[in-house]
CSV table of N, CA and C in Angstrom, one decimal:
chain,number,residue,atom,x,y,z
A,1,UNK,N,0.8,-1.1,0.0
A,1,UNK,CA,0.5,0.3,-0.1
A,1,UNK,C,0.4,1.2,-0.4
A,2,UNK,N,1.1,2.5,-0.8
A,2,UNK,CA,1.1,3.0,-0.8
A,2,UNK,C,1.3,4.3,0.1
A,3,UNK,N,2.1,4.4,0.7
A,3,UNK,CA,1.9,6.0,1.9
A,3,UNK,C,2.3,7.7,1.0
A,4,UNK,N,1.2,7.5,2.4
A,4,UNK,CA,0.3,9.2,1.9
A,4,UNK,C,1.9,10.3,2.1
A,5,UNK,N,2.3,11.5,1.2
A,5,UNK,CA,2.8,12.2,2.0
A,5,UNK,C,3.7,12.3,2.4
A,6,UNK,N,3.0,13.0,4.0
A,6,UNK,CA,2.6,13.6,5.4
A,6,UNK,C,4.0,11.6,6.0
A,7,UNK,N,3.1,10.7,5.1
A,7,UNK,CA,4.5,9.4,5.8
A,7,UNK,C,5.2,8.6,4.9
A,8,UNK,N,5.6,9.6,3.8
A,8,UNK,CA,6.9,8.7,3.3
A,8,UNK,C,8.3,9.8,3.5
A,9,UNK,N,7.3,11.4,3.5
A,9,UNK,CA,8.1,12.8,3.8
A,9,UNK,C,8.7,11.7,5.1
A,10,UNK,N,7.6,11.8,6.5
A,10,UNK,CA,7.8,11.2,7.3
A,10,UNK,C,9.3,10.4,7.7
A,11,UNK,N,9.1,8.6,6.8
A,11,UNK,CA,9.6,7.9,6.9
A,11,UNK,C,11.0,8.8,6.5
A,12,UNK,N,11.0,9.1,5.1
A,12,UNK,CA,12.5,9.8,4.7
A,12,UNK,C,13.6,10.2,6.3
A,13,UNK,N,13.1,11.0,6.5
A,13,UNK,CA,13.2,12.3,7.5
A,13,UNK,C,13.9,11.3,9.0
A,14,UNK,N,13.9,9.8,9.0
A,14,UNK,CA,14.4,9.0,10.0
A,14,UNK,C,15.1,9.2,9.3
A,15,UNK,N,16.8,8.4,10.8
A,15,UNK,CA,18.0,8.1,10.1
A,15,UNK,C,18.5,7.2,10.0
A,16,UNK,N,17.8,6.7,8.5
A,16,UNK,CA,18.1,5.5,7.5
A,16,UNK,C,19.2,5.6,7.1
A,17,UNK,N,19.8,3.9,6.7
A,17,UNK,CA,21.2,4.3,6.3
A,17,UNK,C,20.3,4.8,3.9
A,18,UNK,N,20.7,5.5,3.5
A,18,UNK,CA,20.4,5.2,1.9
A,18,UNK,C,21.4,4.0,0.7
A,19,UNK,N,20.7,3.9,0.0
A,19,UNK,CA,21.6,3.4,-1.3
A,19,UNK,C,21.0,4.6,-1.8
A,20,UNK,N,22.4,5.2,-2.7
A,20,UNK,CA,22.1,6.5,-4.0
A,20,UNK,C,22.5,5.8,-4.6
A,21,UNK,N,21.9,6.0,-5.5
A,21,UNK,CA,21.9,5.8,-7.0
A,21,UNK,C,22.0,6.4,-7.9
A,22,UNK,N,22.6,6.6,-9.2
A,22,UNK,CA,23.4,7.8,-9.9
A,22,UNK,C,23.5,7.3,-11.3
A,23,UNK,N,23.2,7.6,-12.2
A,23,UNK,CA,24.0,7.2,-13.9
A,23,UNK,C,25.0,6.7,-13.5
A,24,UNK,N,25.5,5.8,-14.1
A,24,UNK,CA,27.2,5.9,-14.6
A,24,UNK,C,26.9,5.5,-15.6
A,25,UNK,N,26.0,5.9,-16.8
A,25,UNK,CA,26.9,6.2,-18.7
A,25,UNK,C,26.7,4.6,-18.6
A,26,UNK,N,27.2,5.0,-20.3
A,26,UNK,CA,25.8,4.0,-21.4
A,26,UNK,C,27.1,3.2,-21.0
A,27,UNK,N,26.7,2.0,-21.7
A,27,UNK,CA,27.1,0.5,-20.9
A,27,UNK,C,27.2,0.2,-19.2
A,28,UNK,N,27.1,0.2,-18.8
A,28,UNK,CA,27.6,1.1,-16.9
A,28,UNK,C,25.5,0.6,-15.6
A,29,UNK,N,26.2,0.3,-15.1
A,29,UNK,CA,24.7,0.3,-15.0
A,29,UNK,C,25.0,1.1,-13.6
A,30,UNK,N,23.9,1.7,-12.9
A,30,UNK,CA,23.7,2.6,-12.3
A,30,UNK,C,24.8,2.5,-10.9
A,31,UNK,N,25.4,3.9,-11.0
A,31,UNK,CA,26.0,3.3,-9.5
A,31,UNK,C,26.1,3.2,-8.1
A,32,UNK,N,25.6,2.1,-7.5
A,32,UNK,CA,24.7,2.5,-6.1
A,32,UNK,C,25.1,2.1,-4.8
A,33,UNK,N,25.1,2.9,-3.8
A,33,UNK,CA,26.7,3.2,-3.1
A,33,UNK,C,25.5,3.4,-1.5
A,34,UNK,N,26.1,2.9,-0.3
A,34,UNK,CA,25.1,3.3,1.2
A,34,UNK,C,25.6,4.6,1.2
A,35,UNK,N,24.8,5.4,2.2
A,35,UNK,CA,25.3,6.3,1.9
A,35,UNK,C,24.2,7.0,3.3
A,36,UNK,N,25.1,8.3,4.0
A,36,UNK,CA,24.6,8.6,5.4
A,36,UNK,C,23.6,9.7,4.1
A,37,UNK,N,22.9,10.8,5.1
A,37,UNK,CA,21.5,11.5,3.9
A,37,UNK,C,21.4,12.7,5.6
A,38,UNK,N,20.3,13.8,4.5
A,38,UNK,CA,19.5,14.6,5.7
A,38,UNK,C,18.3,14.7,5.0
A,39,UNK,N,17.9,15.4,5.3
A,39,UNK,CA,16.5,15.4,5.2
A,39,UNK,C,15.0,15.8,6.2
A,40,UNK,N,14.5,16.8,5.4
A,40,UNK,CA,13.6,16.9,6.9
A,40,UNK,C,12.2,17.5,5.9
A,41,UNK,N,10.4,17.0,6.4
A,41,UNK,CA,10.0,17.0,5.6
A,41,UNK,C,9.6,17.8,4.4
A,42,UNK,N,9.6,18.3,3.5
A,42,UNK,CA,8.7,19.8,2.6
A,42,UNK,C,10.3,19.8,2.4
A,43,UNK,N,11.6,19.7,2.7
A,43,UNK,CA,12.7,20.2,2.3
A,43,UNK,C,13.2,19.4,1.3
A,44,UNK,N,15.1,19.9,1.3
A,44,UNK,CA,15.5,19.0,-0.1
A,44,UNK,C,16.1,18.1,1.2
A,45,UNK,N,16.6,16.6,0.2
A,45,UNK,CA,17.6,16.1,1.4
A,45,UNK,C,19.3,16.4,0.7
A,46,UNK,N,20.0,16.1,1.1
A,46,UNK,CA,21.8,16.3,0.9
A,46,UNK,C,22.4,15.1,1.5
A,47,UNK,N,23.7,15.4,1.2
A,47,UNK,CA,24.4,14.5,1.1
A,47,UNK,C,25.8,14.4,0.8
A,48,UNK,N,26.7,14.6,1.6
A,48,UNK,CA,28.1,14.9,1.9
A,48,UNK,C,28.8,13.9,0.9
A,49,UNK,N,29.8,14.0,0.5
A,49,UNK,CA,30.7,13.6,-0.8
A,49,UNK,C,32.0,14.3,-0.4
A,50,UNK,N,33.3,13.6,-1.1
A,50,UNK,CA,34.7,14.3,-1.6
A,50,UNK,C,34.4,14.3,-3.5
A,51,UNK,N,34.7,16.1,-3.3
A,51,UNK,CA,35.1,17.1,-4.3
A,51,UNK,C,35.3,16.2,-5.4
A,52,UNK,N,35.9,14.9,-5.4
A,52,UNK,CA,36.9,14.3,-6.6
A,52,UNK,C,36.8,12.5,-6.7
A,53,UNK,N,35.1,12.4,-6.0
A,53,UNK,CA,34.9,11.1,-5.3
A,53,UNK,C,34.2,10.9,-6.8
A,54,UNK,N,33.9,9.7,-7.2
A,54,UNK,CA,33.1,9.3,-8.4
A,54,UNK,C,31.5,9.8,-8.5
A,55,UNK,N,31.0,9.2,-7.2
A,55,UNK,CA,30.3,9.8,-7.0
A,55,UNK,C,29.7,10.7,-7.3
A,56,UNK,N,30.6,12.1,-7.0
A,56,UNK,CA,30.3,14.0,-7.4
A,56,UNK,C,30.6,14.0,-8.1
A,57,UNK,N,31.7,13.3,-9.3
A,57,UNK,CA,31.4,13.6,-10.3
A,57,UNK,C,30.2,12.7,-11.5
A,58,UNK,N,29.6,11.7,-10.8
A,58,UNK,CA,28.3,11.4,-12.1
A,58,UNK,C,27.0,11.7,-11.7
A,59,UNK,N,27.3,12.8,-10.5
A,59,UNK,CA,26.1,13.1,-9.6
A,59,UNK,C,26.3,14.7,-10.1
A,60,UNK,N,27.5,15.4,-10.5
A,60,UNK,CA,27.7,16.6,-11.1
A,60,UNK,C,27.3,16.2,-12.7
A,61,UNK,N,27.5,15.0,-13.6
A,61,UNK,CA,27.1,15.3,-15.3
A,61,UNK,C,25.8,14.6,-15.2
A,62,UNK,N,25.2,14.1,-14.5
A,62,UNK,CA,23.5,13.6,-14.8
A,62,UNK,C,23.0,14.3,-14.1
A,63,UNK,N,22.9,15.6,-13.2
A,63,UNK,CA,22.3,16.4,-12.8
A,63,UNK,C,21.5,15.6,-11.6
A,64,UNK,N,21.6,14.4,-11.2
A,64,UNK,CA,20.2,14.3,-10.5
A,64,UNK,C,20.9,12.2,-10.3
A,65,UNK,N,19.7,12.5,-8.7
A,65,UNK,CA,20.1,10.6,-8.3
A,65,UNK,C,19.5,10.7,-7.6
A,66,UNK,N,19.1,9.2,-7.1
A,66,UNK,CA,17.9,8.7,-6.2
A,66,UNK,C,18.9,8.1,-4.9
A,67,UNK,N,17.2,8.1,-3.8
A,67,UNK,CA,17.9,8.1,-2.6
A,67,UNK,C,17.1,7.2,-2.7
A,68,UNK,N,16.7,5.9,-1.8
A,68,UNK,CA,15.9,5.0,-1.3
A,68,UNK,C,16.4,3.9,-0.2
A,69,UNK,N,15.3,4.3,0.8
A,69,UNK,CA,15.7,3.7,2.2
A,69,UNK,C,14.3,2.9,2.2
A,70,UNK,N,14.7,1.4,3.0
A,70,UNK,CA,13.7,1.0,3.9
A,70,UNK,C,14.3,0.3,4.9
A,71,UNK,N,13.6,-0.5,6.0
A,71,UNK,CA,13.2,-0.4,7.3
A,71,UNK,C,12.6,-2.3,6.2
A,72,UNK,N,12.3,-3.0,8.0
A,72,UNK,CA,12.1,-4.9,7.9
A,72,UNK,C,10.9,-4.4,8.5
A,73,UNK,N,11.1,-4.4,10.3
A,73,UNK,CA,10.5,-4.2,11.1
A,73,UNK,C,10.0,-2.6,11.9
A,74,UNK,N,8.5,-2.7,11.9
A,74,UNK,CA,7.3,-3.9,12.5
A,74,UNK,C,7.1,-4.4,11.2
A,75,UNK,N,7.0,-3.7,9.6
A,75,UNK,CA,6.3,-4.0,8.6
A,75,UNK,C,7.5,-3.7,7.4
A,76,UNK,N,7.5,-4.2,6.2
A,76,UNK,CA,8.3,-3.9,5.4
A,76,UNK,C,7.5,-2.3,4.8
A,77,UNK,N,8.2,-1.2,4.6
A,77,UNK,CA,8.4,0.2,4.3
A,77,UNK,C,9.5,0.2,3.9
A,78,UNK,N,9.5,0.9,2.4
A,78,UNK,CA,10.4,1.8,1.2
A,78,UNK,C,10.3,3.6,0.7
A,79,UNK,N,10.7,3.6,0.6
A,79,UNK,CA,10.7,4.9,0.4
A,79,UNK,C,11.9,5.8,-0.4
A,80,UNK,N,12.1,5.3,-2.2
A,80,UNK,CA,12.5,6.3,-2.6
A,80,UNK,C,11.8,7.0,-3.3
A,81,UNK,N,13.5,8.6,-3.7
A,81,UNK,CA,13.1,10.1,-3.8
A,81,UNK,C,14.4,10.0,-4.9
A,82,UNK,N,13.9,11.3,-5.5
A,82,UNK,CA,14.5,11.1,-7.1
A,82,UNK,C,14.2,12.2,-7.5
A,83,UNK,N,15.3,13.4,-7.9
A,83,UNK,CA,15.1,14.4,-8.0
A,83,UNK,C,16.4,15.4,-8.9
A,84,UNK,N,16.1,16.6,-9.8
A,84,UNK,CA,17.6,17.0,-9.0
A,84,UNK,C,18.5,17.7,-8.5
A,85,UNK,N,20.1,18.0,-8.9
A,85,UNK,CA,20.1,18.4,-7.4
A,85,UNK,C,20.3,19.7,-7.9
A,86,UNK,N,20.3,20.7,-6.7
A,86,UNK,CA,19.7,22.4,-6.7
A,86,UNK,C,21.0,23.0,-6.9
A,87,UNK,N,22.3,22.2,-5.9
A,87,UNK,CA,23.2,23.3,-4.6
A,87,UNK,C,24.1,21.8,-4.8
A,88,UNK,N,25.1,22.4,-5.2
A,88,UNK,CA,26.4,21.6,-5.1
A,88,UNK,C,27.7,23.1,-3.7
A,89,UNK,N,28.1,22.3,-2.8
A,89,UNK,CA,29.2,23.8,-2.4
A,89,UNK,C,29.5,23.0,-1.7
A,90,UNK,N,30.9,23.6,-0.7
A,90,UNK,CA,32.0,23.1,-0.5
A,90,UNK,C,31.0,22.4,1.6
A,91,UNK,N,31.5,21.4,2.1
A,91,UNK,CA,31.1,21.3,3.4
A,91,UNK,C,31.6,22.0,4.2
A,92,UNK,N,30.9,22.5,5.5
A,92,UNK,CA,31.6,22.9,6.3
A,92,UNK,C,31.5,21.7,8.1
A,93,UNK,N,32.8,22.2,9.3
A,93,UNK,CA,32.5,21.5,9.9
A,93,UNK,C,30.8,21.1,10.8
A,94,UNK,N,30.3,21.7,10.7
A,94,UNK,CA,28.8,22.5,10.6
A,94,UNK,C,27.9,21.5,9.8
A,95,UNK,N,28.2,20.9,8.5
A,95,UNK,CA,27.7,20.3,7.9
A,95,UNK,C,28.1,18.9,8.2
A,96,UNK,N,29.3,18.6,8.6
A,96,UNK,CA,29.7,16.9,9.5
A,96,UNK,C,29.0,17.4,10.4
A,97,UNK,N,29.2,18.2,11.6
A,97,UNK,CA,29.0,17.6,12.8
A,97,UNK,C,26.7,17.9,13.1
A,98,UNK,N,26.1,18.6,12.1
A,98,UNK,CA,24.9,17.3,12.2
A,98,UNK,C,24.6,16.4,11.4
A,99,UNK,N,24.7,15.9,9.7
A,99,UNK,CA,24.9,14.8,9.9
A,99,UNK,C,25.9,13.4,10.3
A,100,UNK,N,26.6,13.9,11.5
A,100,UNK,CA,27.6,12.4,13.1
A,100,UNK,C,26.2,12.3,13.3
A,101,UNK,N,25.4,13.9,14.1
A,101,UNK,CA,25.0,14.0,15.5
A,101,UNK,C,23.3,12.7,14.4
A,102,UNK,N,23.4,13.0,13.3
A,102,UNK,CA,21.5,12.4,13.5
A,102,UNK,C,22.0,10.4,13.2
A,103,UNK,N,23.7,10.5,13.2
A,103,UNK,CA,23.7,9.0,12.9
A,103,UNK,C,24.6,8.4,14.1
A,104,UNK,N,25.2,9.0,14.9
A,104,UNK,CA,25.2,8.4,15.7
A,104,UNK,C,25.3,9.2,17.4
A,105,UNK,N,25.4,8.2,18.6
A,105,UNK,CA,25.1,8.7,19.8
A,105,UNK,C,25.6,10.2,20.1
A,106,UNK,N,25.6,10.7,21.2
A,106,UNK,CA,25.8,12.0,21.2
A,106,UNK,C,27.3,12.3,21.6
A,107,UNK,N,27.8,11.6,22.4
A,107,UNK,CA,28.7,11.0,22.9
A,107,UNK,C,30.0,10.5,22.0
A,108,UNK,N,29.2,10.3,20.3
A,108,UNK,CA,30.3,9.9,19.3
A,108,UNK,C,31.0,10.7,18.8
A,109,UNK,N,29.6,11.9,19.4
A,109,UNK,CA,29.6,12.6,17.4
A,109,UNK,C,31.1,14.0,17.8
A,110,UNK,N,32.0,14.6,18.3
A,110,UNK,CA,33.0,14.7,18.7
A,110,UNK,C,34.7,13.9,18.0
A,111,UNK,N,34.2,13.2,18.1
A,111,UNK,CA,35.8,11.9,18.6
A,111,UNK,C,35.1,11.7,16.9
A,112,UNK,N,33.8,11.3,16.3
A,112,UNK,CA,33.5,11.2,14.4
A,112,UNK,C,34.0,12.0,13.4
A,113,UNK,N,34.0,13.4,14.0
A,113,UNK,CA,34.2,14.7,13.5
A,113,UNK,C,35.6,14.2,13.4
A,114,UNK,N,36.4,14.8,15.2
A,114,UNK,CA,37.9,14.7,14.7
A,114,UNK,C,38.6,14.1,13.4
A,115,UNK,N,37.7,12.5,13.6
A,115,UNK,CA,38.5,11.5,12.8
A,115,UNK,C,38.6,12.3,10.9
A,116,UNK,N,37.0,11.5,10.6
A,116,UNK,CA,37.0,12.7,9.4
A,116,UNK,C,37.8,13.8,9.1
A,117,UNK,N,37.6,14.9,9.9
A,117,UNK,CA,38.2,16.2,9.7
A,117,UNK,C,39.5,15.9,8.7
A,118,UNK,N,40.2,15.1,9.5
A,118,UNK,CA,41.4,14.6,10.1
A,118,UNK,C,41.6,13.4,8.5
A,119,UNK,N,40.4,12.8,8.3
A,119,UNK,CA,41.3,11.7,7.3
A,119,UNK,C,40.3,11.8,5.9
A,120,UNK,N,39.0,11.8,6.3
A,120,UNK,CA,38.3,11.9,4.7
A,120,UNK,C,38.7,13.1,3.6
A,121,UNK,N,39.8,13.8,3.6
A,121,UNK,CA,39.9,15.7,3.5
A,121,UNK,C,37.9,16.6,3.1
A,122,UNK,N,38.8,17.2,2.1
A,122,UNK,CA,37.0,17.9,2.0
A,122,UNK,C,36.5,17.6,1.0
A,123,UNK,N,35.7,17.6,1.7
A,123,UNK,CA,33.8,17.5,2.2
A,123,UNK,C,32.6,18.1,0.5
A,124,UNK,N,31.7,18.3,-0.2
A,124,UNK,CA,31.3,19.0,-0.7
A,124,UNK,C,29.4,18.8,0.0
A,125,UNK,N,29.2,19.7,0.1
A,125,UNK,CA,27.3,19.0,0.1
A,125,UNK,C,26.3,18.8,-0.8
A,126,UNK,N,25.9,17.9,-1.3
A,126,UNK,CA,25.2,18.3,-2.6
A,126,UNK,C,22.7,18.0,-2.0
A,127,UNK,N,22.9,18.9,-2.6
A,127,UNK,CA,21.4,19.5,-2.4
A,127,UNK,C,20.2,18.9,-3.7
A,128,UNK,N,20.0,18.0,-3.1
A,128,UNK,CA,18.3,16.8,-4.6
A,128,UNK,C,17.4,17.5,-4.2
A,129,UNK,N,16.2,18.2,-5.1
A,129,UNK,CA,14.8,18.7,-4.4
A,129,UNK,C,14.1,17.2,-5.1
A,130,UNK,N,13.3,16.8,-3.9
A,130,UNK,CA,12.6,15.8,-4.1
A,130,UNK,C,11.8,16.3,-5.7
A,131,UNK,N,11.7,15.4,-6.7
A,131,UNK,CA,10.9,15.3,-7.7
A,131,UNK,C,10.0,14.0,-7.3
A,132,UNK,N,9.8,13.2,-7.5
A,132,UNK,CA,9.5,11.9,-8.2
A,132,UNK,C,10.0,10.7,-6.7
A,133,UNK,N,9.2,9.9,-6.7
A,133,UNK,CA,8.8,9.2,-4.8
A,133,UNK,C,7.8,8.6,-5.4
A,134,UNK,N,8.4,6.9,-4.7
A,134,UNK,CA,7.3,6.0,-5.2
A,134,UNK,C,8.2,4.9,-3.7
A,135,UNK,N,7.2,4.8,-3.0
A,135,UNK,CA,6.7,4.3,-1.6
A,135,UNK,C,5.7,3.5,-0.8
A,136,UNK,N,6.0,2.6,-0.5
A,136,UNK,CA,5.2,1.3,0.4
A,136,UNK,C,5.6,0.5,1.6
A,137,UNK,N,3.7,0.6,2.0
A,137,UNK,CA,4.8,-0.6,3.1
A,137,UNK,C,3.7,-2.1,2.9
A,138,UNK,N,4.7,-2.7,3.4
A,138,UNK,CA,4.0,-4.2,2.4
A,138,UNK,C,3.5,-5.2,4.0
A,139,UNK,N,3.4,-4.3,5.4
A,139,UNK,CA,2.7,-4.9,6.0
A,139,UNK,C,4.1,-5.7,6.7
A,140,UNK,N,3.5,-6.6,7.6
A,140,UNK,CA,4.4,-7.1,8.4
A,140,UNK,C,4.9,-9.0,7.2
A,141,UNK,N,5.9,-9.1,6.7
A,141,UNK,CA,5.7,-10.7,6.3
A,141,UNK,C,6.5,-12.2,7.6
């Protein structure tokens, strides 16, 4: 059964690990990778990645990408959203801290931010405007 707009936006706003998919070019399947993301109902979804990463290169070329999140309990539910990139800019420590706090316990955020800053290099924020949605709650299996 398809989710209502409110249900799908609320579900996407929960801290799931997304599968990001982006066109990888002629003769290739889409690049599909797990990724942290941020989303607030009614807003734009955003991710962080290295400016020289394959993800960022392909997203820049395609101008759009998809995110898909799911859960298995208490019911099988998923939301997939696809849309155009509306903005790409250099990430700040505040972006890294916001994303880290979404996925990690509060006591682990400072340690992760320090590690990421020291080891992951520059990052960019890529913002996507949700344009097409697929969603369903398949009930318990």
